[in-house]
PDB file of C-alpha atoms in Angstrom:
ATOM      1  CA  UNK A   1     111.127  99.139  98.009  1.00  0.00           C
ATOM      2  CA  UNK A   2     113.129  97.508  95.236  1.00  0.00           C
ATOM      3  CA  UNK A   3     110.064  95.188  94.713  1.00  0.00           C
ATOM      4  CA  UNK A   4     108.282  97.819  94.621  1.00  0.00           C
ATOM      5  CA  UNK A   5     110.027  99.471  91.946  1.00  0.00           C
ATOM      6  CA  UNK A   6     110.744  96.907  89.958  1.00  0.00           C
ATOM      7  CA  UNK A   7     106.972  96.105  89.446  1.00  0.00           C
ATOM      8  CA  UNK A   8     106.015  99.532  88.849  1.00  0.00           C
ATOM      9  CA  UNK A   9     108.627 100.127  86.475  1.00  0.00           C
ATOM     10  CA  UNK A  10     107.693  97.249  84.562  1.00  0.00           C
ATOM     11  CA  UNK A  11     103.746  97.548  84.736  1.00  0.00           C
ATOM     12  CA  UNK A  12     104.735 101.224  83.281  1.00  0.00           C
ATOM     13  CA  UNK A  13     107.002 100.021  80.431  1.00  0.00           C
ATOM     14  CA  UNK A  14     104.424  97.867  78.952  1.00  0.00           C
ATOM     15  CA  UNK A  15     101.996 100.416  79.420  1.00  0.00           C
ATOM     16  CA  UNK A  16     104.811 102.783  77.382  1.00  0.00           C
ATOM     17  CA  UNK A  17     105.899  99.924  74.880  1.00  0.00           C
ATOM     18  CA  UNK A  18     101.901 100.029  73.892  1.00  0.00           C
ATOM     19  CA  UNK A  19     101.429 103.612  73.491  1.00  0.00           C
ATOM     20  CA  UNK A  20     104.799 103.792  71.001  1.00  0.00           C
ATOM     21  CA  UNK A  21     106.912 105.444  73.368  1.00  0.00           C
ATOM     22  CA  UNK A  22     110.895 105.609  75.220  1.00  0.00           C
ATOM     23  CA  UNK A  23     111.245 103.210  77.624  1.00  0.00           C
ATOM     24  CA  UNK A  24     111.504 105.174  81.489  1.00  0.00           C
ATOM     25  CA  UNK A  25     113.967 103.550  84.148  1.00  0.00           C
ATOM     26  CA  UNK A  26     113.057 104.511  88.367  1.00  0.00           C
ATOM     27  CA  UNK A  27     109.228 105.747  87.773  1.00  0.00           C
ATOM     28  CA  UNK A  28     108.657 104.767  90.829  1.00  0.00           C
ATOM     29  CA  UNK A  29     111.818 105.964  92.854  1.00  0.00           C
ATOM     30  CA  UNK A  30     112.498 108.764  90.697  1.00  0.00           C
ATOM     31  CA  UNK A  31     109.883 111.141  89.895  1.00  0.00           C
ATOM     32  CA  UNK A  32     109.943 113.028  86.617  1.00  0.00           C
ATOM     33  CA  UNK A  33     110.861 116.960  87.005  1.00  0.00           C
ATOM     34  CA  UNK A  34     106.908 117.764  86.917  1.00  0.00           C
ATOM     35  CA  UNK A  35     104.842 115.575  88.556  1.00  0.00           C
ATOM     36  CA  UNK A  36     100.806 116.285  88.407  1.00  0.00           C
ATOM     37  CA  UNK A  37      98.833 115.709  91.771  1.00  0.00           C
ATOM     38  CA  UNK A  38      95.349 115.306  91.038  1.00  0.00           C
ATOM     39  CA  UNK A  39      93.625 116.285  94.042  1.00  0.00           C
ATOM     40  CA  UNK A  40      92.316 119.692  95.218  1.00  0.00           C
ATOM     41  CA  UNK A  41      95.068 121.905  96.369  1.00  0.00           C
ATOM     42  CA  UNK A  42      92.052 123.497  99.208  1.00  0.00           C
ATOM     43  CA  UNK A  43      91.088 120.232 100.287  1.00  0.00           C
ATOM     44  CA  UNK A  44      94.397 117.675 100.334  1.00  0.00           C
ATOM     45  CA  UNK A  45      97.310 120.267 100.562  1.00  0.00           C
ATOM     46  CA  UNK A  46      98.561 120.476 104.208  1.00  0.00           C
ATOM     47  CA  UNK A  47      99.121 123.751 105.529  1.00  0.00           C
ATOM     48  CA  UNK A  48     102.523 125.627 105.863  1.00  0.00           C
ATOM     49  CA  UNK A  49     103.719 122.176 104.390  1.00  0.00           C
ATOM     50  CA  UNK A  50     107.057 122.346 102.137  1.00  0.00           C
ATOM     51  CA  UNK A  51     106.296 120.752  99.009  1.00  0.00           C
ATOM     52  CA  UNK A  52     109.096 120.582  95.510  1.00  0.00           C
ATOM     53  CA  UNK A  53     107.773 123.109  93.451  1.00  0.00           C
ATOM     54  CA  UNK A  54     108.183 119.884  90.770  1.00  0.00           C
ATOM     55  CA  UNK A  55     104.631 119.027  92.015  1.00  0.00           C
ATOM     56  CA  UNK A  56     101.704 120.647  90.811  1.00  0.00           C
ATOM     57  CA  UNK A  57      97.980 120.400  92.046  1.00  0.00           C
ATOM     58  CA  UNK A  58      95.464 120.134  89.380  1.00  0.00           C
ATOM     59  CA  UNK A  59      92.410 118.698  91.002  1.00  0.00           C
ATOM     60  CA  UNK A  60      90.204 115.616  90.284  1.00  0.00           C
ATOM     61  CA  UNK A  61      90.856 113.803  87.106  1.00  0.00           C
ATOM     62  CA  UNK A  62      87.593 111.930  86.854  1.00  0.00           C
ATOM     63  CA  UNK A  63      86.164 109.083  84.801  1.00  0.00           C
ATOM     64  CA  UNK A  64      82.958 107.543  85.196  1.00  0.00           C
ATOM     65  CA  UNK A  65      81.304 104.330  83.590  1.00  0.00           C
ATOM     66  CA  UNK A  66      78.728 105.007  80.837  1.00  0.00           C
ATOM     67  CA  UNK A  67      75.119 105.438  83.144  1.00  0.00           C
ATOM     68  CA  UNK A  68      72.059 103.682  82.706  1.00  0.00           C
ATOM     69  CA  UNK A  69      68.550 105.625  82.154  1.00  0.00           C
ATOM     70  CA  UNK A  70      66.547 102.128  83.753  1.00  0.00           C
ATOM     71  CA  UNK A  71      68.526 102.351  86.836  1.00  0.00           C
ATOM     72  CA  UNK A  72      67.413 105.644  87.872  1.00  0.00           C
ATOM     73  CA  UNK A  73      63.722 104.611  87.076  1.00  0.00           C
ATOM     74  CA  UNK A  74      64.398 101.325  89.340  1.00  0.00           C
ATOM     75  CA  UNK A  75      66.099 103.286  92.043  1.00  0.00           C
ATOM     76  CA  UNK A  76      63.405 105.710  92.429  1.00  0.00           C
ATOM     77  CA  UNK A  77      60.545 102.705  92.599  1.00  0.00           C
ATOM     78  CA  UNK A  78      62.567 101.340  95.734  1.00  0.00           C
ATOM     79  CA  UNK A  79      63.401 104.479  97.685  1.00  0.00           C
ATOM     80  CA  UNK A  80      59.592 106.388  96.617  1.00  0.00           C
ATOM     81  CA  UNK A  81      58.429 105.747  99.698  1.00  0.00           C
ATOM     82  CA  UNK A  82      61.365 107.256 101.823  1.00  0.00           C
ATOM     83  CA  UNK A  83      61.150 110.918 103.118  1.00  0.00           C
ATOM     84  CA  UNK A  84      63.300 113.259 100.266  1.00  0.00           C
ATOM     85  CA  UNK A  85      64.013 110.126  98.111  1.00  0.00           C
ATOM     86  CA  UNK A  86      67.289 108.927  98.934  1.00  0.00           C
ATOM     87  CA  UNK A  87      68.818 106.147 101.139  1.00  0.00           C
ATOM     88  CA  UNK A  88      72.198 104.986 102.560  1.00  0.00           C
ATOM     89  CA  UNK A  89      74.344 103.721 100.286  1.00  0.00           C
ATOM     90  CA  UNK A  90      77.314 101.058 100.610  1.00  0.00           C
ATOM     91  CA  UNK A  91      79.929  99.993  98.453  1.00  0.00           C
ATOM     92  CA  UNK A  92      83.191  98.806  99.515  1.00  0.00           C
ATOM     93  CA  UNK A  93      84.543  98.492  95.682  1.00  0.00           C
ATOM     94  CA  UNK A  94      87.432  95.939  95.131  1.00  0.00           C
ATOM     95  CA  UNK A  95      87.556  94.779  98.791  1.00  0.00           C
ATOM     96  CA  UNK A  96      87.413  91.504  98.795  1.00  0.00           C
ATOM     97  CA  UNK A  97      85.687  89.240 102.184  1.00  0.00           C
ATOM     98  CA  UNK A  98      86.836  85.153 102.887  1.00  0.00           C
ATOM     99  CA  UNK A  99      82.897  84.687 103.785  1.00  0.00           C
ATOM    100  CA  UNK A 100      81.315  87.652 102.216  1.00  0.00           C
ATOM    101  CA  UNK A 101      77.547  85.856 102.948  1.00  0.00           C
ATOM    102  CA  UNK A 102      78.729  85.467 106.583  1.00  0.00           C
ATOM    103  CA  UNK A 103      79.437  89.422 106.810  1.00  0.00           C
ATOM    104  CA  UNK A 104      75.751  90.122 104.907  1.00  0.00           C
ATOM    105  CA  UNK A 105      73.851  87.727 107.349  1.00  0.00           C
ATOM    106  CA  UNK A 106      75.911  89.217 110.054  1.00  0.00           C
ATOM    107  CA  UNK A 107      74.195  92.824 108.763  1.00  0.00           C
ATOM    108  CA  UNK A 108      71.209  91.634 107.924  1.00  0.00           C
ATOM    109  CA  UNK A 109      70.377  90.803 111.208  1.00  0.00           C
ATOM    110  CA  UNK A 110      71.504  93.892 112.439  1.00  0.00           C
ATOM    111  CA  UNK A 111      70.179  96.249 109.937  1.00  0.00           C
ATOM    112  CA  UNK A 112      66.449  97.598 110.799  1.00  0.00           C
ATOM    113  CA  UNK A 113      64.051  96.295 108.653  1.00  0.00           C
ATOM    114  CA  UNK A 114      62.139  99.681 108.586  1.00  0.00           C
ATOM    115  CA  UNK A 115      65.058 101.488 107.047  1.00  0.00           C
ATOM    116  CA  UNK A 116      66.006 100.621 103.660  1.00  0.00           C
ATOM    117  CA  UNK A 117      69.658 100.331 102.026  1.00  0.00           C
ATOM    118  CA  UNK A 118      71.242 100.258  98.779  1.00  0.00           C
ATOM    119  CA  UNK A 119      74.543  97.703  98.879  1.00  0.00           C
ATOM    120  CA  UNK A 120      76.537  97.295  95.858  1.00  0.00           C
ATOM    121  CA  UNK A 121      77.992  94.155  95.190  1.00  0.00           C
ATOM    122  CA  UNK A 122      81.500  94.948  94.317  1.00  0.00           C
ATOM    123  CA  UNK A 123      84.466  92.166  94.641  1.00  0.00           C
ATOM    124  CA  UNK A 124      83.303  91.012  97.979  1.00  0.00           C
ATOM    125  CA  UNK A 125      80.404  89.885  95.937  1.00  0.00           C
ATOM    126  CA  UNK A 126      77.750  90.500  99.224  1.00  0.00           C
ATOM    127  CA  UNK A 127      74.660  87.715  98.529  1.00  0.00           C
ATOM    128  CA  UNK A 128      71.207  89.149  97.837  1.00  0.00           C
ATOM    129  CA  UNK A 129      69.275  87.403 100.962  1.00  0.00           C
ATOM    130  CA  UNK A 130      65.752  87.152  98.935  1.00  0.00           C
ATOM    131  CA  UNK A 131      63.875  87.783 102.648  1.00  0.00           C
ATOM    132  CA  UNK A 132      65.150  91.153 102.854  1.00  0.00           C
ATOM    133  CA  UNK A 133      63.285  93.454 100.879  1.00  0.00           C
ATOM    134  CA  UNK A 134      64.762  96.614 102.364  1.00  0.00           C
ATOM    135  CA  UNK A 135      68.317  96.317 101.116  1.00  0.00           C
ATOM    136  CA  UNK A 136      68.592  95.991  97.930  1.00  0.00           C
ATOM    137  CA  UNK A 137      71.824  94.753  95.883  1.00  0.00           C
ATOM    138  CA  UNK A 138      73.125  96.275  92.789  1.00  0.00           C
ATOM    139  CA  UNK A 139      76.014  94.991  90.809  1.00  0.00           C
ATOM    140  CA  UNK A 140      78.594  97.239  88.636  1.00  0.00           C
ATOM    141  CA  UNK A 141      77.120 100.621  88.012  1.00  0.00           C
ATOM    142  CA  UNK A 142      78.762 104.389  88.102  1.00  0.00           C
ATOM    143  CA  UNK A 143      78.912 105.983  91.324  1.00  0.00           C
ATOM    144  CA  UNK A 144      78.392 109.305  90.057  1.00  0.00           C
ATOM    145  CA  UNK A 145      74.726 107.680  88.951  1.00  0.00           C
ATOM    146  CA  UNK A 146      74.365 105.506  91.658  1.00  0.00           C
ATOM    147  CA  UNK A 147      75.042 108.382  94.432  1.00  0.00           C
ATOM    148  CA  UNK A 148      72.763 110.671  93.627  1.00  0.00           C
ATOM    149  CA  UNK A 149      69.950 108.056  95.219  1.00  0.00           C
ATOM    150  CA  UNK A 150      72.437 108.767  98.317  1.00  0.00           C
ATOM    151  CA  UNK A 151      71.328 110.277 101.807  1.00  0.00           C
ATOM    152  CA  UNK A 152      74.716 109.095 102.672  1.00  0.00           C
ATOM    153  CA  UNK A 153      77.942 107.077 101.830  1.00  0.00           C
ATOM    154  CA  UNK A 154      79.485 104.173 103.183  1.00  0.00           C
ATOM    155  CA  UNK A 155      82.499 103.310 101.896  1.00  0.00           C
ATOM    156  CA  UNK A 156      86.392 101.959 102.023  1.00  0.00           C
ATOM    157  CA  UNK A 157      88.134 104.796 101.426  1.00  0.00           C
ATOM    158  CA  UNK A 158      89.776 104.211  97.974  1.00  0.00           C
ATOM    159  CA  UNK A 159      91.260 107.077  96.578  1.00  0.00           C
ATOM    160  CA  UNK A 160      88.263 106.709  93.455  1.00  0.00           C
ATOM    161  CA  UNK A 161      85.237 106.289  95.963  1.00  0.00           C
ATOM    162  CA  UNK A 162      86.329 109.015  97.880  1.00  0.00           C
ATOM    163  CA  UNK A 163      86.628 111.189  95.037  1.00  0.00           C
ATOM    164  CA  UNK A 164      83.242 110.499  93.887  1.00  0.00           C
ATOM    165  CA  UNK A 165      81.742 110.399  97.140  1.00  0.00           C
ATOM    166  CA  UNK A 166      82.824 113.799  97.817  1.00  0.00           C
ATOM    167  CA  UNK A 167      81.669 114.941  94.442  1.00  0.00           C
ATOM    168  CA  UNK A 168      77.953 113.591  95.685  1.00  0.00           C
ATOM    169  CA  UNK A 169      78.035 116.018  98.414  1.00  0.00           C
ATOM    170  CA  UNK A 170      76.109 113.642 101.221  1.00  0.00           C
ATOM    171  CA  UNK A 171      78.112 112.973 104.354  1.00  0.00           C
ATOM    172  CA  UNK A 172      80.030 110.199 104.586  1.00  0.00           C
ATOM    173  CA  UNK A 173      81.316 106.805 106.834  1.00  0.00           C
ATOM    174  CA  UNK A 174      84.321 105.407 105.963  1.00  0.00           C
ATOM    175  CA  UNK A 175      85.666 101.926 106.715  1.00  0.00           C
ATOM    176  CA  UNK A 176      88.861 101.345 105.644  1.00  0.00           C
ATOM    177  CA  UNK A 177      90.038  97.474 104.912  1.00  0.00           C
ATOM    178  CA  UNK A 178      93.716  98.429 103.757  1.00  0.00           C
ATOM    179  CA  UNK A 179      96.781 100.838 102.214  1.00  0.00           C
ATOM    180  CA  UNK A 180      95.950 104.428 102.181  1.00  0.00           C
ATOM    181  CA  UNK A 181      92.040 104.114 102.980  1.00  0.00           C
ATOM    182  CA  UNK A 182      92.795 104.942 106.710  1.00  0.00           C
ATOM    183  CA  UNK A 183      94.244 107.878 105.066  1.00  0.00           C
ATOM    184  CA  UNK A 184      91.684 109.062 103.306  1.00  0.00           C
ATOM    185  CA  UNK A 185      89.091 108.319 105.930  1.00  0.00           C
ATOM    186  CA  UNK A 186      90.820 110.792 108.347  1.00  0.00           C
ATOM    187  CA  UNK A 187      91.196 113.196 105.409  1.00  0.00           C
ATOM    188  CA  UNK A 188      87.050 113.301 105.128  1.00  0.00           C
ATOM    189  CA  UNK A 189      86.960 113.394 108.908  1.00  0.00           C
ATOM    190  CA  UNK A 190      89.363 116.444 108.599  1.00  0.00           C
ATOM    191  CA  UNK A 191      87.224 117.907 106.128  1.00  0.00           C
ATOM    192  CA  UNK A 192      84.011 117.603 108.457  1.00  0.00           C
ATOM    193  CA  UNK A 193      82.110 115.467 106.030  1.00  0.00           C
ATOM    194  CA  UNK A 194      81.727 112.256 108.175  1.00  0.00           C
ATOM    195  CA  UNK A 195      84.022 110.031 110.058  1.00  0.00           C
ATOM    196  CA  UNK A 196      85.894 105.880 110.053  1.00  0.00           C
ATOM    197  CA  UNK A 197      84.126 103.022 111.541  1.00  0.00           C
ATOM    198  CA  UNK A 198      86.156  99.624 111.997  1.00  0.00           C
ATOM    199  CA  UNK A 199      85.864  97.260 109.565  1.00  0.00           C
ATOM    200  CA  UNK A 200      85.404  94.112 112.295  1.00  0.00           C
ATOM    201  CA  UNK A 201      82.014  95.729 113.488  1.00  0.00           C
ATOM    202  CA  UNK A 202      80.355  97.559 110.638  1.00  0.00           C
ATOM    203  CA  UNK A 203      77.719  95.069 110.504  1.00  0.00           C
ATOM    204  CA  UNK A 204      76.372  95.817 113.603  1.00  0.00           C
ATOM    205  CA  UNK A 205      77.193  99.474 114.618  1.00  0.00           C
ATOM    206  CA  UNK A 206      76.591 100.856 110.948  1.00  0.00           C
ATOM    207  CA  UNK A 207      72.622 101.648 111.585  1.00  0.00           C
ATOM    208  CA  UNK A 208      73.465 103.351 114.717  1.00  0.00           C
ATOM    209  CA  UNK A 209      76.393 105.182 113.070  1.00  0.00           C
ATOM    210  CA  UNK A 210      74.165 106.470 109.883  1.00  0.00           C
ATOM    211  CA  UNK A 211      71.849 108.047 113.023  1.00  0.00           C
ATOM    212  CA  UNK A 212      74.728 109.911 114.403  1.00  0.00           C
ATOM    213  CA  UNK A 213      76.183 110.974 110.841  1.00  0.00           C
ATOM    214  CA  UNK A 214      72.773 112.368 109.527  1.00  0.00           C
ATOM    215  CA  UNK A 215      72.071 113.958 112.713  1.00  0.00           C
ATOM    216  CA  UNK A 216      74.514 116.411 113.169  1.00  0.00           C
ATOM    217  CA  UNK A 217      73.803 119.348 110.433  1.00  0.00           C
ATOM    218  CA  UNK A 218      77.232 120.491 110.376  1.00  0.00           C
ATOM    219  CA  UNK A 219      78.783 117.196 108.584  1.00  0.00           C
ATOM    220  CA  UNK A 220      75.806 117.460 105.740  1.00  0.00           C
ATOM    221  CA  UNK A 221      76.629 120.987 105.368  1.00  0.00           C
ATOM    222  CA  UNK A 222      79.986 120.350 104.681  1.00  0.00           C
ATOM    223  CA  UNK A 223      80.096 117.820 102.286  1.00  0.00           C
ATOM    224  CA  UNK A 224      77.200 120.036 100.588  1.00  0.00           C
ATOM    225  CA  UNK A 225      80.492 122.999 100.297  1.00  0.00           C
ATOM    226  CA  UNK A 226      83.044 120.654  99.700  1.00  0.00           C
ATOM    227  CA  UNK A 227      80.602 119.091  96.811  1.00  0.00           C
ATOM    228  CA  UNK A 228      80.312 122.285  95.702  1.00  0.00           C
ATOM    229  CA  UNK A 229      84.262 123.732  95.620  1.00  0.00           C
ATOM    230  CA  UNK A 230      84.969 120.601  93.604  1.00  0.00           C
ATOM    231  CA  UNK A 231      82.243 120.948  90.776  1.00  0.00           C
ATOM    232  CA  UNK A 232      84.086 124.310  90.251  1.00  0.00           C
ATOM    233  CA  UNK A 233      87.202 122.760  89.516  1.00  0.00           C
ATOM    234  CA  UNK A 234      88.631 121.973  86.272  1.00  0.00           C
ATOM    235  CA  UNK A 235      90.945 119.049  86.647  1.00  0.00           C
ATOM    236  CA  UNK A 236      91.641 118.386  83.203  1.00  0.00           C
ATOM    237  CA  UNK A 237      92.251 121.845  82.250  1.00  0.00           C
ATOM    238  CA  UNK A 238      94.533 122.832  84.641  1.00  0.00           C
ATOM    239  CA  UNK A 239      96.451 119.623  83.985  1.00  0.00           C
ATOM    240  CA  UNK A 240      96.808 120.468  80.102  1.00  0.00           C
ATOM    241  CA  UNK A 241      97.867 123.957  81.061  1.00  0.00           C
ATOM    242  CA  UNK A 242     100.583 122.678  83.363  1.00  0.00           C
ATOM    243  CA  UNK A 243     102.013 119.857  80.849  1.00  0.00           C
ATOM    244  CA  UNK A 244     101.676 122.997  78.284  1.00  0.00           C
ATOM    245  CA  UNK A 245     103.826 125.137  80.580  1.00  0.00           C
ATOM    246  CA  UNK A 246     106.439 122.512  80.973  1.00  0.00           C
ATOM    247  CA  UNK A 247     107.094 121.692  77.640  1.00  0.00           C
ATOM    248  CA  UNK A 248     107.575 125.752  76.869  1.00  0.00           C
ATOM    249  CA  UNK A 249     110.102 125.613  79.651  1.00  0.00           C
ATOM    250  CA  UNK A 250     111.965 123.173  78.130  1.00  0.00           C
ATOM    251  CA  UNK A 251     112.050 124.145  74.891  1.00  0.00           C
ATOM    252  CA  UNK A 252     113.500 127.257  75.971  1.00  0.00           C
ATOM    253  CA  UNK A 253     116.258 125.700  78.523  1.00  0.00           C
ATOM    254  CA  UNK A 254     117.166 123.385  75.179  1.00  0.00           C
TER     255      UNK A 254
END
């Protein structure tokens, strides 16, 4: 824990020493008296549970890369001849693979060739293998863009891609490499949107998985409401009101 600290501490002082501000000692260990928890209060908030009244939901603070109009227009080309226009997606963001063309030949030669798949590169850097027409690779790109060509999403459960793939309202298989991704994978199966899959067989069980996900018309309703609560949030504002209401609390205890 002292590691722990230390590095956060300083990663937040030069972040601090940058913006022309104090220096802060135990960010890390010592929370400040109002701490801001950006996820939905509805969705992440465990019931009955006793929580400081120091922390504050706010909902989704979101940022997405700039999108590009092409994309769209090359996305559509490869999934117009697919039933409603959208296809699996998979991107396992900063994960990172020893033999990442060992894990894509593994699913390549699981992966029906009949049934087409968007993979995004990401830091595992997955190989485009040029014989496989039906998945097709993408490099850095916005989610929030790339998911709408979703009929579902497979990712690793990072706090971001979870975000945004609940925010894209399509169901949902999670496989979670490391850290808190188990967490959030059993938070979206708590949720009803879709369920984990380990990491050691994805290649092979992930077509038969996608059948059993988009199959069961509970799971795509729900992400469709959860999709739906969250684009009615206001993240940003709620966090400016509650930053607003601390500072008038301590101008008056002065």
């Amino acid at each position: 824990n002292a590691v722990v600290d230390r590095t956060i501490n300083a990663s937040i002082a030069d972040a601090l020493r940058a913006a022309g501000l104090p220096k802060v000692r135990n960010f890390f260990s010592k929370p400040a008296e109002r701490v801001l928890v950006t996820v939905p209060e509805k969705y992440f908030r465990v019931p009955d549970a006793e929580i400081d009244a120091r922390f504050r939901y706010v909902g989704y603070l979101r940022w997405q890369s700039q999108e590009n109009p092409a994309l769209d227009d090359e996305l559509r080309e490869f999934t117009a001849d697919v039933p409603g226009g959208r296809v699996p997606v998979l991107t396992f963001g900063s994960m990172v693979y020893e033999n990442s063309g060992a894990w894509m030949e593994r699913f390549i030669r699981a992966w029906p060739r009949d049934r087409k798949i968007i993979v995004q590169r990401g830091w595992a850097d997955f190989p485009q293998f040029g014989e496989a027409a039906h998945v097709k690779i993408l490099g850095k790109v916005s989610h929030d863009q790339l998911f709408q060509h979703a009929s579902a999403i497979i990712h690793h459960g990072g706090a971001g891609t979870t975000a945004s793939a609940l925010h894209a309202g399509v169901p949902q298989i999670v496989v979670p490499h490391i850290g808190d991704q188990n967490f959030f994978g059993s938070e979206v199966e708590r949720f009803g949107c879709g369920f984990r899959l380990k990491k050691n067989v994805w290649p092979e069980q992930l077509h038969h998985a996608l059948d059993r996900l988009l199959a069961d018309p509970v799971r795509v309703a729900r992400a469709a409401a959860v999709r739906q609560d969250l684009l009615a949030e206001d993240g940003p504002a709620r966090a400016v009101a509650e930053l607003e209401r601390y500072v008038a609390e301590h101008r008056r205890s002065a």
